[in-house]
Amino acid sequence: MKVLILLPRAKPRSLLDDSLLFALARAEALAEMGHRADLVSPEGRGGAWETLGKKIVQAGLPRLGEWTRRGARGRAAFRRKHKEEKYDLAEVVWGGGMELFLPCLEGIPFTARFSGPLLEEPGRTSDTLDRELIRFLERIAGRELAGFTAGSARLAGRVRERLRVSCLYWVVHPGVKIEKYPESGNPPSSPGQGQVLCLLGGEEEEKGRFLADLVGPLLEERKDLSFRVLAGRADSPAARVVEEALGGPDPAPGAFRLEEAPGEEALPGLLKECRAFLVPSFGEGGLYALLCAMASGKPVLVPESPWIYEYVRPEIDGLVLPGGKVEAFRRGLERILDDGKRAAALGKNARGRVEARFRVQETARTSLAFWVHAASLRGRGGPSREGLPLGPGNWFQAWWAGGGPKVSHSLEKGPGGKALLAELSLEELGFLERFLSRAWWEQGG
């Protein structure tokens, strides 16, 4: 089988790049199963491709098959190459640029991670991701969708209806190679001691100020505590703010260290040394590093976001805290540092979460199962409502296949509705409630 993995247009800015690392992990897993996986960038030359080659060498990552330059002359060139190759399945692992490929993918099953962006707050039309997603969905729907947001139930209904007859689409999760991250637990130390590994998400000054306001007082009060901060770029505005605030003229030896984020191969060692993993805000590399920290059995602290509940169950796999609230993060960090049993339980659950849902081998297998199902439907006019495959634990796919917004309002009254609701976990129920509330509001309820 031949799989086309689409990379986003944006240039990776650090070795710890979500789109690059998720795509490479996916390609490795497919290759191990005996399938060919080509990674393709819409930029062709320059941009992501030049950075990609350098980072593969620097990070010691394998070159899988032929690193082609399809798309160098734009959409037409990509379409010609695509027809020559006759791919069986297309994968959008992460990031933007998806709308460039749609003319080449008509009739070919493809997977993408749309569950987060589809559920963004209504009215966020200025966000680049929302605008790009809407343009992509407009191409699928074959009509202009002016006035709709990415979270609109009416937009989702139109898109779902179109997808059932024109192409097969499946929501999938990114994954990591969990065997690279043996469960390390917490290094031996007394309560309150140890190192906290932080990922500085984003390059804006306010991101740096937040981390400085959080870490500074803790370093003064707790002399046995140290922080290691990873930044996408050591010269970014956020990194400079942190360095100026915490580096100081005479910082305590070993208490604080700021460095540029290393390649993926260095993560296991960094995670083994720390007692907790802290992400004050998500930026480049945030989700990949989070899954790796969870795979290592570390307690994690993350900010609230529309999609974080897909990965971290609050108070079960880690602490989900109000974004931008220094005091909330401080209290959460102290809870983990001062309660070793609680930290160990969170870390154990976090690793179990990755084992169950985010092992790249399993996410790749579910994509292949989807392809097998799609192949069986060719020539039958598209998928039936009953025939769509469901991924493990993917309630969103089940809801979408069952009619989406049109049946959700009467879900509890419908046949089997109560049984379905009873099987949902707490975070899934919360996820469902947020979407249904939004759909009800947008429909004038």
PDB file of N, CA and C in Angstrom, residues 144-186:
ATOM      1  N   GLU A 144     -19.679  28.055  -1.413  1.00  0.00           N
ATOM      2  CA  GLU A 144     -19.152  29.034  -0.474  1.00  0.00           C
ATOM      3  C   GLU A 144     -19.903  28.921   0.844  1.00  0.00           C
ATOM      4  N   LEU A 145     -19.181  28.995   1.927  1.00  0.00           N
ATOM      5  CA  LEU A 145     -19.779  28.849   3.244  1.00  0.00           C
ATOM      6  C   LEU A 145     -19.609  30.139   4.039  1.00  0.00           C
ATOM      7  N   ALA A 146     -19.811  31.266   3.378  1.00  0.00           N
ATOM      8  CA  ALA A 146     -19.646  32.555   4.036  1.00  0.00           C
ATOM      9  C   ALA A 146     -20.606  32.668   5.221  1.00  0.00           C
ATOM     10  N   GLY A 147     -20.122  33.249   6.293  1.00  0.00           N
ATOM     11  CA  GLY A 147     -20.957  33.443   7.463  1.00  0.00           C
ATOM     12  C   GLY A 147     -20.894  32.318   8.465  1.00  0.00           C
ATOM     13  N   PHE A 148     -20.214  31.233   8.125  1.00  0.00           N
ATOM     14  CA  PHE A 148     -20.104  30.110   9.048  1.00  0.00           C
ATOM     15  C   PHE A 148     -18.738  30.127   9.711  1.00  0.00           C
ATOM     16  N   THR A 149     -18.702  29.722  10.966  1.00  0.00           N
ATOM     17  CA  THR A 149     -17.429  29.553  11.652  1.00  0.00           C
ATOM     18  C   THR A 149     -17.041  28.094  11.624  1.00  0.00           C
ATOM     19  N   ALA A 150     -15.803  27.820  12.014  1.00  0.00           N
ATOM     20  CA  ALA A 150     -15.331  26.434  11.994  1.00  0.00           C
ATOM     21  C   ALA A 150     -16.085  25.567  12.983  1.00  0.00           C
ATOM     22  N   GLY A 151     -16.725  26.159  13.977  1.00  0.00           N
ATOM     23  CA  GLY A 151     -17.464  25.370  14.951  1.00  0.00           C
ATOM     24  C   GLY A 151     -18.942  25.260  14.656  1.00  0.00           C
ATOM     25  N   SER A 152     -19.381  25.755  13.503  1.00  0.00           N
ATOM     26  CA  SER A 152     -20.806  25.803  13.212  1.00  0.00           C
ATOM     27  C   SER A 152     -21.390  24.426  12.980  1.00  0.00           C
ATOM     28  N   ALA A 153     -22.518  24.125  13.632  1.00  0.00           N
ATOM     29  CA  ALA A 153     -23.189  22.843  13.420  1.00  0.00           C
ATOM     30  C   ALA A 153     -23.725  22.751  12.000  1.00  0.00           C
ATOM     31  N   ARG A 154     -24.193  23.878  11.456  1.00  0.00           N
ATOM     32  CA  ARG A 154     -24.720  23.837  10.089  1.00  0.00           C
ATOM     33  C   ARG A 154     -23.601  23.569   9.091  1.00  0.00           C
ATOM     34  N   LEU A 155     -22.461  24.178   9.307  1.00  0.00           N
ATOM     35  CA  LEU A 155     -21.312  23.899   8.445  1.00  0.00           C
ATOM     36  C   LEU A 155     -20.923  22.430   8.552  1.00  0.00           C
ATOM     37  N   ALA A 156     -20.863  21.908   9.766  1.00  0.00           N
ATOM     38  CA  ALA A 156     -20.499  20.507   9.946  1.00  0.00           C
ATOM     39  C   ALA A 156     -21.480  19.592   9.233  1.00  0.00           C
ATOM     40  N   GLY A 157     -22.779  19.933   9.294  1.00  0.00           N
ATOM     41  CA  GLY A 157     -23.775  19.108   8.624  1.00  0.00           C
ATOM     42  C   GLY A 157     -23.596  19.098   7.120  1.00  0.00           C
ATOM     43  N   ARG A 158     -23.331  20.257   6.540  1.00  0.00           N
ATOM     44  CA  ARG A 158     -23.119  20.320   5.090  1.00  0.00           C
ATOM     45  C   ARG A 158     -21.887  19.528   4.674  1.00  0.00           C
ATOM     46  N   VAL A 159     -20.828  19.719   5.436  1.00  0.00           N
ATOM     47  CA  VAL A 159     -19.586  19.027   5.093  1.00  0.00           C
ATOM     48  C   VAL A 159     -19.761  17.523   5.209  1.00  0.00           C
ATOM     49  N   ARG A 160     -20.408  17.069   6.291  1.00  0.00           N
ATOM     50  CA  ARG A 160     -20.598  15.632   6.463  1.00  0.00           C
ATOM     51  C   ARG A 160     -21.413  15.047   5.317  1.00  0.00           C
ATOM     52  N   GLU A 161     -22.457  15.770   4.914  1.00  0.00           N
ATOM     53  CA  GLU A 161     -23.300  15.285   3.821  1.00  0.00           C
ATOM     54  C   GLU A 161     -22.497  15.152   2.533  1.00  0.00           C
ATOM     55  N   ARG A 162     -21.652  16.149   2.268  1.00  0.00           N
ATOM     56  CA  ARG A 162     -20.837  16.107   1.053  1.00  0.00           C
ATOM     57  C   ARG A 162     -19.793  14.992   1.125  1.00  0.00           C
ATOM     58  N   LEU A 163     -19.181  14.832   2.287  1.00  0.00           N
ATOM     59  CA  LEU A 163     -18.135  13.828   2.428  1.00  0.00           C
ATOM     60  C   LEU A 163     -18.658  12.426   2.183  1.00  0.00           C
ATOM     61  N   ARG A 164     -19.893  12.168   2.514  1.00  0.00           N
ATOM     62  CA  ARG A 164     -20.440  10.822   2.362  1.00  0.00           C
ATOM     63  C   ARG A 164     -20.526  10.406   0.899  1.00  0.00           C
ATOM     64  N   VAL A 165     -20.572  11.367  -0.010  1.00  0.00           N
ATOM     65  CA  VAL A 165     -20.728  10.991  -1.415  1.00  0.00           C
ATOM     66  C   VAL A 165     -19.486  11.264  -2.251  1.00  0.00           C
ATOM     67  N   SER A 166     -18.567  12.095  -1.784  1.00  0.00           N
ATOM     68  CA  SER A 166     -17.426  12.456  -2.630  1.00  0.00           C
ATOM     69  C   SER A 166     -16.122  11.806  -2.193  1.00  0.00           C
ATOM     70  N   CYS A 167     -15.875  11.702  -0.910  1.00  0.00           N
ATOM     71  CA  CYS A 167     -14.633  11.094  -0.449  1.00  0.00           C
ATOM     72  C   CYS A 167     -14.821  10.622   0.987  1.00  0.00           C
ATOM     73  N   LEU A 168     -13.974   9.725   1.403  1.00  0.00           N
ATOM     74  CA  LEU A 168     -14.040   9.175   2.751  1.00  0.00           C
ATOM     75  C   LEU A 168     -13.037   9.890   3.643  1.00  0.00           C
ATOM     76  N   TYR A 169     -13.471  10.215   4.828  1.00  0.00           N
ATOM     77  CA  TYR A 169     -12.643  11.007   5.733  1.00  0.00           C
ATOM     78  C   TYR A 169     -12.776  10.427   7.135  1.00  0.00           C
ATOM     79  N   TRP A 170     -11.679  10.425   7.856  1.00  0.00           N
ATOM     80  CA  TRP A 170     -11.698   9.835   9.193  1.00  0.00           C
ATOM     81  C   TRP A 170     -10.835  10.662  10.123  1.00  0.00           C
ATOM     82  N   VAL A 171     -11.356  10.958  11.300  1.00  0.00           N
ATOM     83  CA  VAL A 171     -10.574  11.656  12.317  1.00  0.00           C
ATOM     84  C   VAL A 171      -9.629  10.664  12.991  1.00  0.00           C
ATOM     85  N   VAL A 172      -8.350  10.995  13.046  1.00  0.00           N
ATOM     86  CA  VAL A 172      -7.371  10.128  13.696  1.00  0.00           C
ATOM     87  C   VAL A 172      -6.546  10.949  14.683  1.00  0.00           C
ATOM     88  N   HIS A 173      -5.860  10.247  15.556  1.00  0.00           N
ATOM     89  CA  HIS A 173      -4.979  10.895  16.522  1.00  0.00           C
ATOM     90  C   HIS A 173      -3.532  10.791  16.061  1.00  0.00           C
ATOM     91  N   PRO A 174      -2.703  11.781  16.396  1.00  0.00           N
ATOM     92  CA  PRO A 174      -1.263  11.598  16.212  1.00  0.00           C
ATOM     93  C   PRO A 174      -0.754  10.596  17.235  1.00  0.00           C
ATOM     94  N   GLY A 175       0.436  10.079  17.007  1.00  0.00           N
ATOM     95  CA  GLY A 175       0.960   9.084  17.934  1.00  0.00           C
ATOM     96  C   GLY A 175       2.461   9.198  18.104  1.00  0.00           C
ATOM     97  N   VAL A 176       2.976   8.556  19.155  1.00  0.00           N
ATOM     98  CA  VAL A 176       4.412   8.536  19.428  1.00  0.00           C
ATOM     99  C   VAL A 176       4.848   7.090  19.636  1.00  0.00           C
ATOM    100  N   LYS A 177       6.146   6.851  19.481  1.00  0.00           N
ATOM    101  CA  LYS A 177       6.707   5.521  19.724  1.00  0.00           C
ATOM    102  C   LYS A 177       6.977   5.376  21.215  1.00  0.00           C
ATOM    103  N   ILE A 178       6.083   4.707  21.880  1.00  0.00           N
ATOM    104  CA  ILE A 178       6.163   4.650  23.338  1.00  0.00           C
ATOM    105  C   ILE A 178       7.380   3.862  23.807  1.00  0.00           C
ATOM    106  N   GLU A 179       7.889   2.932  22.961  1.00  0.00           N
ATOM    107  CA  GLU A 179       9.046   2.141  23.388  1.00  0.00           C
ATOM    108  C   GLU A 179      10.305   2.991  23.523  1.00  0.00           C
ATOM    109  N   LYS A 180      10.323   4.183  22.943  1.00  0.00           N
ATOM    110  CA  LYS A 180      11.456   5.087  23.123  1.00  0.00           C
ATOM    111  C   LYS A 180      11.457   5.718  24.512  1.00  0.00           C
ATOM    112  N   TYR A 181      10.345   5.596  25.203  1.00  0.00           N
ATOM    113  CA  TYR A 181      10.185   6.288  26.481  1.00  0.00           C
ATOM    114  C   TYR A 181       9.798   5.291  27.570  1.00  0.00           C
ATOM    115  N   PRO A 182      10.781   4.510  28.055  1.00  0.00           N
ATOM    116  CA  PRO A 182      10.473   3.566  29.135  1.00  0.00           C
ATOM    117  C   PRO A 182       9.984   4.317  30.359  1.00  0.00           C
ATOM    118  N   GLU A 183       9.026   3.728  31.038  1.00  0.00           N
ATOM    119  CA  GLU A 183       8.451   4.399  32.201  1.00  0.00           C
ATOM    120  C   GLU A 183       9.532   4.611  33.252  1.00  0.00           C
ATOM    121  N   SER A 184       9.839   5.874  33.519  1.00  0.00           N
ATOM    122  CA  SER A 184      10.927   6.194  34.443  1.00  0.00           C
ATOM    123  C   SER A 184      10.422   6.601  35.815  1.00  0.00           C
ATOM    124  N   GLY A 185       9.125   6.912  35.905  1.00  0.00           N
ATOM    125  CA  GLY A 185       8.612   7.364  37.193  1.00  0.00           C
ATOM    126  C   GLY A 185       9.328   8.629  37.630  1.00  0.00           C
ATOM    127  N   ASN A 186       9.444   8.824  38.925  1.00  0.00           N
ATOM    128  CA  ASN A 186      10.128   9.995  39.452  1.00  0.00           C
ATOM    129  C   ASN A 186      11.459   9.602  40.066  1.00  0.00           C
TER     130      ASN A 186
END
